[in-house]
mmCIF file of C-alpha atoms and ligand atoms in Angstrom:
data_model
loop_
_atom_site.group_PDB
_atom_site.id
_atom_site.type_symbol
_atom_site.label_atom_id
_atom_site.label_comp_id
_atom_site.label_asym_id
_atom_site.label_seq_id
_atom_site.Cartn_x
_atom_site.Cartn_y
_atom_site.Cartn_z
ATOM 1 C CA MET A 1 -7.348 -20.084 -14.899
ATOM 2 C CA ILE A 2 -7.493 -18.375 -11.520
ATOM 3 C CA THR A 3 -8.892 -14.846 -11.210
ATOM 4 C CA CYS A 4 -8.426 -12.464 -8.290
ATOM 5 C CA SER A 5 -9.499 -8.864 -7.941
ATOM 6 C CA ALA A 6 -8.431 -5.951 -5.753
ATOM 7 C CA PRO A 7 -10.015 -2.556 -5.203
ATOM 8 C CA GLY A 8 -8.753 0.944 -5.850
ATOM 9 C CA LYS A 9 -8.879 3.672 -3.301
ATOM 10 C CA VAL A 10 -9.395 7.368 -2.559
ATOM 11 C CA TYR A 11 -7.517 9.310 0.049
ATOM 12 C CA LEU A 12 -9.834 11.168 2.449
ATOM 13 C CA PHE A 13 -6.664 12.727 3.956
ATOM 14 C CA GLY A 14 -2.941 12.550 3.883
ATOM 15 C CA GLU A 15 -1.460 11.584 0.499
ATOM 16 C CA HIS A 16 2.190 12.679 0.091
ATOM 17 C CA ALA A 17 2.528 13.526 3.790
ATOM 18 C CA VAL A 18 2.067 9.806 4.539
ATOM 19 C CA VAL A 19 5.271 9.090 2.563
ATOM 20 C CA TYR A 20 7.130 10.987 5.333
ATOM 21 C CA GLY A 21 5.465 9.039 8.180
ATOM 22 C CA GLU A 22 2.572 11.415 8.747
ATOM 23 C CA ASN A 23 -1.014 10.075 9.338
ATOM 24 C CA ALA A 24 -3.380 9.455 6.484
ATOM 25 C CA ILE A 25 -6.913 8.086 6.117
ATOM 26 C CA CYS A 26 -7.578 6.063 2.950
ATOM 27 C CA CYS A 27 -10.701 4.355 1.754
ATOM 28 C CA ALA A 28 -11.121 1.372 -0.555
ATOM 29 C CA VAL A 29 -13.668 1.963 -3.364
ATOM 30 C CA GLU A 30 -15.833 -0.375 -5.456
ATOM 31 C CA LEU A 31 -13.715 -0.082 -8.608
ATOM 32 C CA ARG A 32 -11.584 -3.175 -9.134
ATOM 33 C CA THR A 33 -8.694 -4.569 -11.097
ATOM 34 C CA LYS A 34 -9.064 -8.218 -12.117
ATOM 35 C CA VAL A 35 -6.003 -10.425 -12.735
ATOM 36 C CA SER A 36 -6.316 -13.897 -14.247
ATOM 37 C CA VAL A 37 -3.402 -16.312 -14.266
ATOM 38 C CA GLU A 38 -2.620 -19.706 -15.784
ATOM 39 C CA LYS A 39 0.543 -21.767 -16.159
ATOM 40 C CA SER A 40 2.202 -21.448 -19.546
ATOM 41 C CA ASP A 41 5.490 -22.235 -21.353
ATOM 42 C CA GLU A 42 6.542 -18.607 -21.291
ATOM 43 C CA ILE A 43 5.867 -15.441 -19.385
ATOM 44 C CA ILE A 44 3.089 -13.390 -21.069
ATOM 45 C CA ILE A 45 1.508 -10.221 -19.535
ATOM 46 C CA GLU A 46 -1.605 -8.821 -21.273
ATOM 47 C CA SER A 47 -3.260 -5.513 -20.382
ATOM 48 C CA ILE A 48 -4.580 -2.330 -21.855
ATOM 49 C CA LEU A 49 -0.894 -1.278 -21.984
ATOM 50 C CA GLY A 50 0.087 -4.110 -24.352
ATOM 51 C CA ARG A 51 1.184 -7.721 -24.524
ATOM 52 C CA THR A 52 4.681 -8.247 -23.222
ATOM 53 C CA ARG A 53 7.061 -10.716 -21.612
ATOM 54 C CA LEU A 54 8.736 -9.613 -18.347
ATOM 55 C CA ASP A 55 9.049 -5.929 -19.085
ATOM 56 C CA HIS A 56 9.917 -3.271 -16.514
ATOM 57 C CA ASP A 57 9.012 -0.411 -18.864
ATOM 58 C CA THR A 58 5.489 -1.416 -19.899
ATOM 59 C CA HIS A 59 4.533 -3.652 -16.940
ATOM 60 C CA PRO A 60 6.897 -2.710 -14.064
ATOM 61 C CA TYR A 61 4.539 -3.668 -11.191
ATOM 62 C CA VAL A 62 3.555 -7.088 -12.650
ATOM 63 C CA SER A 63 7.138 -7.883 -13.725
ATOM 64 C CA TYR A 64 8.334 -7.194 -10.118
ATOM 65 C CA VAL A 65 5.491 -9.331 -8.759
ATOM 66 C CA ILE A 66 6.698 -12.300 -10.817
ATOM 67 C CA GLU A 67 10.296 -11.732 -9.730
ATOM 68 C CA LYS A 68 9.250 -11.460 -6.067
ATOM 69 C CA MET A 69 7.036 -14.551 -6.226
ATOM 70 C CA ARG A 70 9.998 -16.450 -7.669
ATOM 71 C CA GLN A 71 11.600 -16.069 -4.236
ATOM 72 C CA PHE A 72 8.862 -18.407 -2.910
ATOM 73 C CA VAL A 73 8.259 -20.746 -5.842
ATOM 74 C CA ASP A 74 9.640 -21.779 -9.247
ATOM 75 C CA ILE A 75 7.706 -19.911 -12.007
ATOM 76 C CA PRO A 76 9.031 -21.078 -15.380
ATOM 77 C CA GLY A 77 6.112 -19.539 -17.316
ATOM 78 C CA VAL A 78 2.788 -17.948 -16.646
ATOM 79 C CA ARG A 79 0.149 -16.051 -18.587
ATOM 80 C CA ILE A 80 -1.259 -13.028 -16.752
ATOM 81 C CA VAL A 81 -4.326 -11.189 -18.093
ATOM 82 C CA ILE A 82 -5.283 -7.794 -16.517
ATOM 83 C CA GLU A 83 -8.683 -6.118 -16.819
ATOM 84 C CA SER A 84 -9.389 -3.015 -14.847
ATOM 85 C CA GLU A 85 -12.181 -0.585 -13.979
ATOM 86 C CA LEU A 86 -9.520 1.813 -12.618
ATOM 87 C CA PRO A 87 -8.144 4.495 -14.908
ATOM 88 C CA VAL A 88 -4.344 4.064 -15.167
ATOM 89 C CA GLY A 89 -2.155 6.711 -13.467
ATOM 90 C CA SER A 90 -4.900 8.740 -11.985
ATOM 91 C CA GLY A 91 -4.752 8.709 -8.180
ATOM 92 C CA LEU A 92 -7.121 5.802 -7.604
ATOM 93 C CA GLY A 93 -4.372 3.351 -6.799
ATOM 94 C CA SER A 94 -4.373 1.372 -10.040
ATOM 95 C CA SER A 95 -0.720 0.399 -9.418
ATOM 96 C CA ALA A 96 -1.487 -1.043 -5.970
ATOM 97 C CA ALA A 97 -4.616 -2.853 -7.163
ATOM 98 C CA VAL A 98 -2.744 -4.538 -10.116
ATOM 99 C CA THR A 99 0.068 -5.452 -7.804
ATOM 100 C CA VAL A 100 -2.039 -6.900 -4.973
ATOM 101 C CA ALA A 101 -4.432 -8.809 -7.352
ATOM 102 C CA SER A 102 -1.374 -10.263 -9.223
ATOM 103 C CA ILE A 103 0.315 -11.422 -6.012
ATOM 104 C CA GLN A 104 -2.882 -13.046 -4.733
ATOM 105 C CA ALA A 105 -3.601 -14.741 -8.116
ATOM 106 C CA LEU A 106 -0.108 -16.246 -8.224
ATOM 107 C CA ASN A 107 -0.364 -17.083 -4.504
ATOM 108 C CA HIS A 108 -3.429 -19.258 -5.326
ATOM 109 C CA LEU A 109 -1.986 -20.717 -8.588
ATOM 110 C CA TYR A 110 1.235 -21.866 -6.917
ATOM 111 C CA GLU A 111 -0.254 -22.444 -3.431
ATOM 112 C CA CYS A 112 2.358 -20.317 -1.738
ATOM 113 C CA GLY A 113 0.383 -19.825 1.431
ATOM 114 C CA LEU A 114 0.921 -16.061 1.675
ATOM 115 C CA SER A 115 -1.288 -14.349 4.259
ATOM 116 C CA LEU A 116 -3.041 -11.063 3.635
ATOM 117 C CA GLU A 117 -0.298 -9.333 5.745
ATOM 118 C CA ASP A 118 2.380 -10.951 3.541
ATOM 119 C CA ILE A 119 0.560 -9.733 0.399
ATOM 120 C CA ALA A 120 0.338 -6.149 1.697
ATOM 121 C CA LYS A 121 3.992 -6.197 2.678
ATOM 122 C CA THR A 122 5.219 -7.646 -0.632
ATOM 123 C CA GLY A 123 3.021 -5.131 -2.501
ATOM 124 C CA HIS A 124 4.514 -2.250 -0.567
ATOM 125 C CA GLU A 125 8.084 -3.478 -1.354
ATOM 126 C CA ILE A 126 7.122 -3.521 -5.085
ATOM 127 C CA GLU A 127 5.614 -0.021 -4.936
ATOM 128 C CA LYS A 128 8.853 1.196 -3.354
ATOM 129 C CA MET A 129 10.945 -0.428 -6.086
ATOM 130 C CA VAL A 130 8.966 1.220 -8.864
ATOM 131 C CA GLN A 131 8.230 4.624 -7.256
ATOM 132 C CA GLY A 132 11.533 5.129 -5.485
ATOM 133 C CA ASN A 133 9.632 6.066 -2.337
ATOM 134 C CA ALA A 134 6.208 4.823 -1.407
ATOM 135 C CA SER A 135 3.991 4.586 1.709
ATOM 136 C CA PRO A 136 2.331 1.308 2.601
ATOM 137 C CA THR A 137 -1.103 2.957 2.187
ATOM 138 C CA ASP A 138 -2.356 1.925 -1.243
ATOM 139 C CA THR A 139 -1.239 -1.700 -1.118
ATOM 140 C CA TYR A 140 -2.521 -2.164 2.464
ATOM 141 C CA VAL A 141 -5.938 -0.689 1.648
ATOM 142 C CA SER A 142 -6.237 -2.626 -1.587
ATOM 143 C CA THR A 143 -5.395 -5.851 0.288
ATOM 144 C CA MET A 144 -7.597 -5.321 3.312
ATOM 145 C CA GLY A 145 -10.414 -3.056 2.047
ATOM 146 C CA GLY A 146 -12.369 -0.664 4.259
ATOM 147 C CA VAL A 147 -11.190 2.660 5.685
ATOM 148 C CA VAL A 148 -7.698 2.575 7.135
ATOM 149 C CA MET A 149 -5.648 4.938 9.256
ATOM 150 C CA ILE A 150 -1.965 4.757 8.287
ATOM 151 C CA PRO A 151 0.728 4.274 9.698
ATOM 152 C CA GLN A 152 -1.197 2.401 12.458
ATOM 153 C CA ARG A 153 -2.982 0.250 9.868
ATOM 154 C CA LYS A 154 -6.116 0.714 11.971
ATOM 155 C CA LYS A 155 -9.491 -0.016 10.434
ATOM 156 C CA LEU A 156 -12.068 2.785 10.936
ATOM 157 C CA GLU A 157 -15.859 2.825 10.298
ATOM 158 C CA LEU A 158 -16.984 2.613 6.698
ATOM 159 C CA ILE A 159 -17.867 5.858 4.903
ATOM 160 C CA ASN A 160 -21.530 5.530 3.983
ATOM 161 C CA CYS A 161 -22.098 8.552 1.810
ATOM 162 C CA PRO A 162 -21.691 8.580 -1.959
ATOM 163 C CA ILE A 163 -18.142 9.179 -3.234
ATOM 164 C CA VAL A 164 -17.947 11.003 -6.539
ATOM 165 C CA VAL A 165 -14.625 10.800 -8.404
ATOM 166 C CA GLY A 166 -13.805 13.342 -11.151
ATOM 167 C CA ASN A 167 -11.144 12.330 -13.643
ATOM 168 C CA THR A 168 -9.223 15.128 -15.447
ATOM 169 C CA HIS A 169 -7.842 12.597 -17.927
ATOM 170 C CA LYS A 170 -4.550 14.453 -17.629
ATOM 171 C CA PHE A 171 -1.914 11.696 -17.076
ATOM 172 C CA SER A 172 0.055 11.862 -13.924
ATOM 173 C CA SER A 173 2.872 9.582 -12.677
ATOM 174 C CA THR A 174 3.039 8.920 -8.951
ATOM 175 C CA LYS A 175 6.818 8.408 -9.172
ATOM 176 C CA GLN A 176 7.276 11.801 -10.708
ATOM 177 C CA LEU A 177 4.925 13.647 -8.258
ATOM 178 C CA VAL A 178 6.524 11.980 -5.242
ATOM 179 C CA GLY A 179 9.886 13.082 -6.593
ATOM 180 C CA ASN A 180 8.728 16.684 -7.002
ATOM 181 C CA VAL A 181 7.521 16.842 -3.371
ATOM 182 C CA SER A 182 10.734 15.353 -2.151
ATOM 183 C CA LYS A 183 12.720 18.064 -4.024
ATOM 184 C CA LEU A 184 10.489 20.867 -2.682
ATOM 185 C CA ARG A 185 10.888 19.458 0.820
ATOM 186 C CA SER A 186 14.643 19.420 0.563
ATOM 187 C CA ASP A 187 14.781 22.873 -1.046
ATOM 188 C CA PHE A 188 12.536 24.475 1.607
ATOM 189 C CA PRO A 189 12.476 22.187 4.649
ATOM 190 C CA SER A 190 11.376 24.910 7.107
ATOM 191 C CA VAL A 191 8.350 25.656 4.982
ATOM 192 C CA VAL A 192 7.404 22.273 3.531
ATOM 193 C CA GLU A 193 7.888 20.070 6.607
ATOM 194 C CA PRO A 194 5.316 21.983 8.671
ATOM 195 C CA ILE A 195 2.809 21.700 5.799
ATOM 196 C CA LEU A 196 3.268 17.923 5.664
ATOM 197 C CA SER A 197 2.965 17.774 9.446
ATOM 198 C CA ASN A 198 -0.282 19.850 9.307
ATOM 199 C CA ILE A 199 -1.689 17.415 6.750
ATOM 200 C CA GLY A 200 -0.853 14.622 9.251
ATOM 201 C CA GLN A 201 -2.646 16.527 12.044
ATOM 202 C CA ILE A 202 -5.802 16.718 9.985
ATOM 203 C CA SER A 203 -5.967 12.901 9.826
ATOM 204 C CA ILE A 204 -5.459 12.677 13.613
ATOM 205 C CA LEU A 205 -8.375 15.124 14.130
ATOM 206 C CA ALA A 206 -10.510 13.291 11.605
ATOM 207 C CA GLU A 207 -10.266 9.746 13.077
ATOM 208 C CA LYS A 208 -12.890 10.492 15.705
ATOM 209 C CA LEU A 209 -15.132 12.183 13.069
ATOM 210 C CA VAL A 210 -15.093 9.102 10.884
ATOM 211 C CA ALA A 211 -16.184 6.991 13.860
ATOM 212 C CA GLU A 212 -19.037 9.461 14.531
ATOM 213 C CA GLY A 213 -20.008 9.727 10.793
ATOM 214 C CA ASP A 214 -19.688 13.491 11.050
ATOM 215 C CA TYR A 215 -19.288 14.095 7.320
ATOM 216 C CA GLU A 216 -19.850 17.855 7.488
ATOM 217 C CA THR A 217 -16.711 18.342 9.661
ATOM 218 C CA ILE A 218 -14.805 15.654 7.724
ATOM 219 C CA GLY A 219 -15.632 17.752 4.619
ATOM 220 C CA LYS A 220 -14.279 20.956 6.104
ATOM 221 C CA LEU A 221 -10.986 19.211 6.935
ATOM 222 C CA MET A 222 -10.804 17.617 3.441
ATOM 223 C CA ASN A 223 -11.065 21.150 1.982
ATOM 224 C CA ILE A 224 -8.244 22.387 4.182
ATOM 225 C CA ASN A 225 -6.190 19.365 3.069
ATOM 226 C CA GLN A 226 -6.863 20.411 -0.569
ATOM 227 C CA GLY A 227 -5.347 23.808 0.089
ATOM 228 C CA LEU A 228 -2.239 22.221 1.610
ATOM 229 C CA LEU A 229 -1.865 19.870 -1.403
ATOM 230 C CA ASP A 230 -1.966 22.942 -3.640
ATOM 231 C CA ALA A 231 0.715 24.516 -1.484
ATOM 232 C CA ILE A 232 3.104 21.592 -2.112
ATOM 233 C CA GLY A 233 2.610 21.839 -5.837
ATOM 234 C CA VAL A 234 0.543 18.773 -6.676
ATOM 235 C CA GLY A 235 -2.488 20.663 -7.934
ATOM 236 C CA CYS A 236 -3.206 21.801 -11.507
ATOM 237 C CA ALA A 237 -5.837 23.975 -13.256
ATOM 238 C CA GLU A 238 -7.888 20.967 -14.418
ATOM 239 C CA LEU A 239 -8.099 19.502 -10.889
ATOM 240 C CA SER A 240 -9.006 22.868 -9.339
ATOM 241 C CA SER A 241 -11.750 23.370 -11.938
ATOM 242 C CA LEU A 242 -13.343 20.022 -10.975
ATOM 243 C CA VAL A 243 -12.860 20.640 -7.256
ATOM 244 C CA TYR A 244 -14.662 23.991 -7.444
ATOM 245 C CA ALA A 245 -17.400 22.639 -9.749
ATOM 246 C CA ALA A 246 -18.145 19.998 -7.100
ATOM 247 C CA ARG A 247 -18.049 22.412 -4.144
ATOM 248 C CA ASP A 248 -20.113 25.065 -5.937
ATOM 249 C CA ASN A 249 -22.825 22.495 -6.597
ATOM 250 C CA GLY A 250 -23.201 21.417 -3.030
ATOM 251 C CA ALA A 251 -20.564 18.714 -2.411
ATOM 252 C CA ILE A 252 -19.729 18.190 1.215
ATOM 253 C CA SER A 253 -16.047 18.397 0.258
ATOM 254 C CA ALA A 254 -13.743 18.125 -2.739
ATOM 255 C CA LYS A 255 -10.030 17.515 -2.976
ATOM 256 C CA ILE A 256 -7.347 15.751 -5.017
ATOM 257 C CA THR A 257 -6.894 12.045 -4.458
ATOM 258 C CA GLY A 258 -3.536 10.378 -4.796
ATOM 259 C CA ALA A 259 -0.463 11.872 -6.403
ATOM 260 C CA GLY A 260 -2.137 14.800 -8.134
ATOM 261 C CA GLY A 261 -0.616 16.775 -10.986
ATOM 262 C CA GLY A 262 -3.597 15.487 -13.034
ATOM 263 C CA GLY A 263 -5.552 12.300 -12.415
ATOM 264 C CA CYS A 264 -8.591 12.442 -10.152
ATOM 265 C CA MET A 265 -10.282 14.519 -7.489
ATOM 266 C CA VAL A 266 -12.747 13.123 -4.942
ATOM 267 C CA ALA A 267 -15.926 14.601 -3.568
ATOM 268 C CA LEU A 268 -18.084 13.412 -0.687
ATOM 269 C CA THR A 269 -21.774 14.087 -1.353
ATOM 270 C CA ARG A 270 -25.209 13.526 0.089
ATOM 271 C CA GLU A 271 -27.389 10.682 -1.214
ATOM 272 C CA ASP A 272 -29.633 13.158 -2.969
ATOM 273 C CA ASN A 273 -27.013 15.301 -4.802
ATOM 274 C CA ALA A 274 -24.419 12.778 -6.040
ATOM 275 C CA GLU A 275 -25.926 12.814 -9.528
ATOM 276 C CA ALA A 276 -25.988 16.655 -9.671
ATOM 277 C CA ILE A 277 -22.349 16.815 -8.616
ATOM 278 C CA ALA A 278 -21.341 14.196 -11.140
ATOM 279 C CA LYS A 279 -23.104 16.333 -13.800
ATOM 280 C CA ALA A 280 -21.252 19.486 -12.614
ATOM 281 C CA ILE A 281 -17.960 17.644 -12.905
ATOM 282 C CA GLU A 282 -18.800 16.556 -16.438
ATOM 283 C CA ASN A 283 -19.837 20.099 -17.383
ATOM 284 C CA ALA A 284 -16.416 21.310 -16.108
ATOM 285 C CA GLY A 285 -14.682 18.950 -18.497
ATOM 286 C CA GLY A 286 -14.106 15.874 -16.297
ATOM 287 C CA GLU A 287 -15.345 12.336 -16.345
ATOM 288 C CA ALA A 288 -17.376 11.583 -13.244
ATOM 289 C CA ILE A 289 -17.759 8.164 -11.528
ATOM 290 C CA ILE A 290 -20.144 7.655 -8.639
ATOM 291 C CA THR A 291 -18.822 5.006 -6.329
ATOM 292 C CA LYS A 292 -18.776 3.982 -2.717
ATOM 293 C CA ASN A 293 -16.531 2.691 0.013
ATOM 294 C CA THR A 294 -16.071 -1.092 0.051
ATOM 295 C CA ALA A 295 -15.202 -3.320 3.041
ATOM 296 C CA GLU A 296 -13.743 -5.946 0.729
ATOM 297 C CA GLY A 297 -10.108 -6.046 -0.141
ATOM 298 C CA VAL A 298 -8.387 -8.503 -2.464
ATOM 299 C CA ARG A 299 -10.526 -11.560 -3.225
ATOM 300 C CA LEU A 300 -10.707 -14.715 -5.269
ATOM 301 C CA GLU A 301 -13.169 -14.262 -8.134
ATOM 302 C CA SER A 302 -13.086 -17.694 -9.748
ATOM 303 C CA LEU A 303 -10.966 -20.794 -10.136
ATOM 304 C CA HIS A 304 -11.852 -21.603 -13.743
ATOM 305 C CA GLY A 305 -12.890 -19.930 -16.980
HETATM 306 N N1 LIG C 401 -4.718 -2.110 -15.998
HETATM 307 C C1 LIG C 401 -3.397 -2.097 -15.811
HETATM 308 N N2 LIG C 401 -2.531 -2.952 -16.462
HETATM 309 C C2 LIG C 401 -1.259 -2.957 -16.344
HETATM 310 N N3 LIG C 401 -0.576 -2.139 -15.557
HETATM 311 C C3 LIG C 401 -1.332 -1.201 -14.863
HETATM 312 C C4 LIG C 401 -2.722 -1.161 -14.953
HETATM 313 N N4 LIG C 401 -3.165 -0.149 -14.178
HETATM 314 C C5 LIG C 401 -2.077 0.432 -13.588
HETATM 315 N N5 LIG C 401 -0.931 -0.212 -13.997
HETATM 316 C C6 LIG C 401 0.458 0.128 -13.675
HETATM 317 O O1 LIG C 401 0.410 1.203 -12.676
HETATM 318 C C7 LIG C 401 1.006 2.415 -13.251
HETATM 319 C C8 LIG C 401 0.280 3.613 -12.751
HETATM 320 O O2 LIG C 401 0.543 3.804 -11.394
HETATM 321 P P1 LIG C 401 0.676 5.180 -10.675
HETATM 322 O O3 LIG C 401 1.522 6.109 -11.386
HETATM 323 O O4 LIG C 401 1.031 4.877 -9.264
HETATM 324 O O5 LIG C 401 -0.845 5.717 -10.742
HETATM 325 P P2 LIG C 401 -2.129 5.272 -9.950
HETATM 326 O O6 LIG C 401 -1.735 4.202 -9.009
HETATM 327 O O7 LIG C 401 -2.597 6.517 -9.281
HETATM 328 O O8 LIG C 401 -3.149 4.862 -10.971
HETATM 329 C C9 LIG C 401 0.973 2.166 -14.763
HETATM 330 O O9 LIG C 401 1.955 2.912 -15.407
HETATM 331 C C10 LIG C 401 1.173 0.714 -14.883
HETATM 332 O O10 LIG C 401 2.558 0.370 -14.751
HETATM 333 C C1 LIG C 402 1.413 10.297 -3.264
HETATM 334 C C2 LIG C 402 1.109 8.993 -2.530
HETATM 335 O O1 LIG C 402 0.888 9.367 -1.139
HETATM 336 C C3 LIG C 402 -0.173 8.302 -3.026
HETATM 337 C C4 LIG C 402 -0.131 7.932 -4.487
HETATM 338 O O2 LIG C 402 -1.352 7.344 -4.890
HETATM 339 P P1 LIG C 402 -1.601 7.026 -6.461
HETATM 340 O O3 LIG C 402 -0.500 6.155 -6.915
HETATM 341 O O4 LIG C 402 -1.596 8.387 -7.131
HETATM 342 O O5 LIG C 402 -2.920 6.375 -6.515
HETATM 343 C C5 LIG C 402 2.362 8.161 -2.600
HETATM 344 C C6 LIG C 402 2.363 6.987 -1.610
HETATM 345 O O6 LIG C 402 1.686 7.016 -0.539
HETATM 346 O O7 LIG C 402 3.090 5.978 -1.881
HETATM 347 MG MG1 LIG C 403 -0.082 4.215 -7.668
#
């Protein structure tokens, strides 16, 4: 049995706008999805979502991974077992992590020789197939780790303050939220396009601040980004409540991460107040996770057992 893992991510800036070619800055976090694979007589996919064969309803990402990998190698049967620390459908890039870890696990099992660039590219094609429209961000960051500026795919300095995630536990589907923003943009192009472009400008300003480790100014820009995400309709009462709980208790910044509509928010904090902010998020009805940026993308965990 071969096991690979890939990290989730939070967006410091730029979700949704990045789908339209604007800049974004995204940060891999130390929450991982593990995928174990072994050859078998039939195709079996096991996860928290169920035990299926190739199944584009229950396991769309992994089913497409198998179909894509069949372009490189004959896969008569394989057993794939998924274990994840990432909540499903919550803005932390669980879809990208399961996709990237599955590609790398099959890459090792069948000795396909795919490079990290090939894995990120194949992962992006799969996210596009499932979501309808997808940026390369999540799959690239999950493959490469670190902090990445998109679309340049440029690695920036690591973020070295605590990252507190607040989960609303309200389910959100990236496909649906990306579709909603697309409709709003075509209904009101003269209003929505400048908002998306302003979100992109924030990332351009922030690049230098990340290099300098100027988290106070990064935080102010993240808070502006949050307002613009609300403006394009991807906020909700539960997310706002966690965002304000974090800010009111001294977070450097707090905003939605990922598709929004539910799912998670992210706060940057100081070393000495991460716990207090996590508590404030819990008191406001969310589940808090204290995590940090990781430099490590997809990796081989073990070859046996
Ligand atoms: N642990 C998992 N096992 C199997 N599939 C998963 C797992 N985690 C995520 N997925 C897939 O990713 C989808 C959620 O992706 P998405 O809506 O993009 O949300 P996000 O990437 O923000 O978590 C799930 O519906 C499922 O298809
Ligand atoms: C909304 C979007 O910018 C990010 C979605 O992230 P997530 O699937 O919610 O973790 C879509 C994309 O970049 O493909
Ligand atoms: Mg996703």
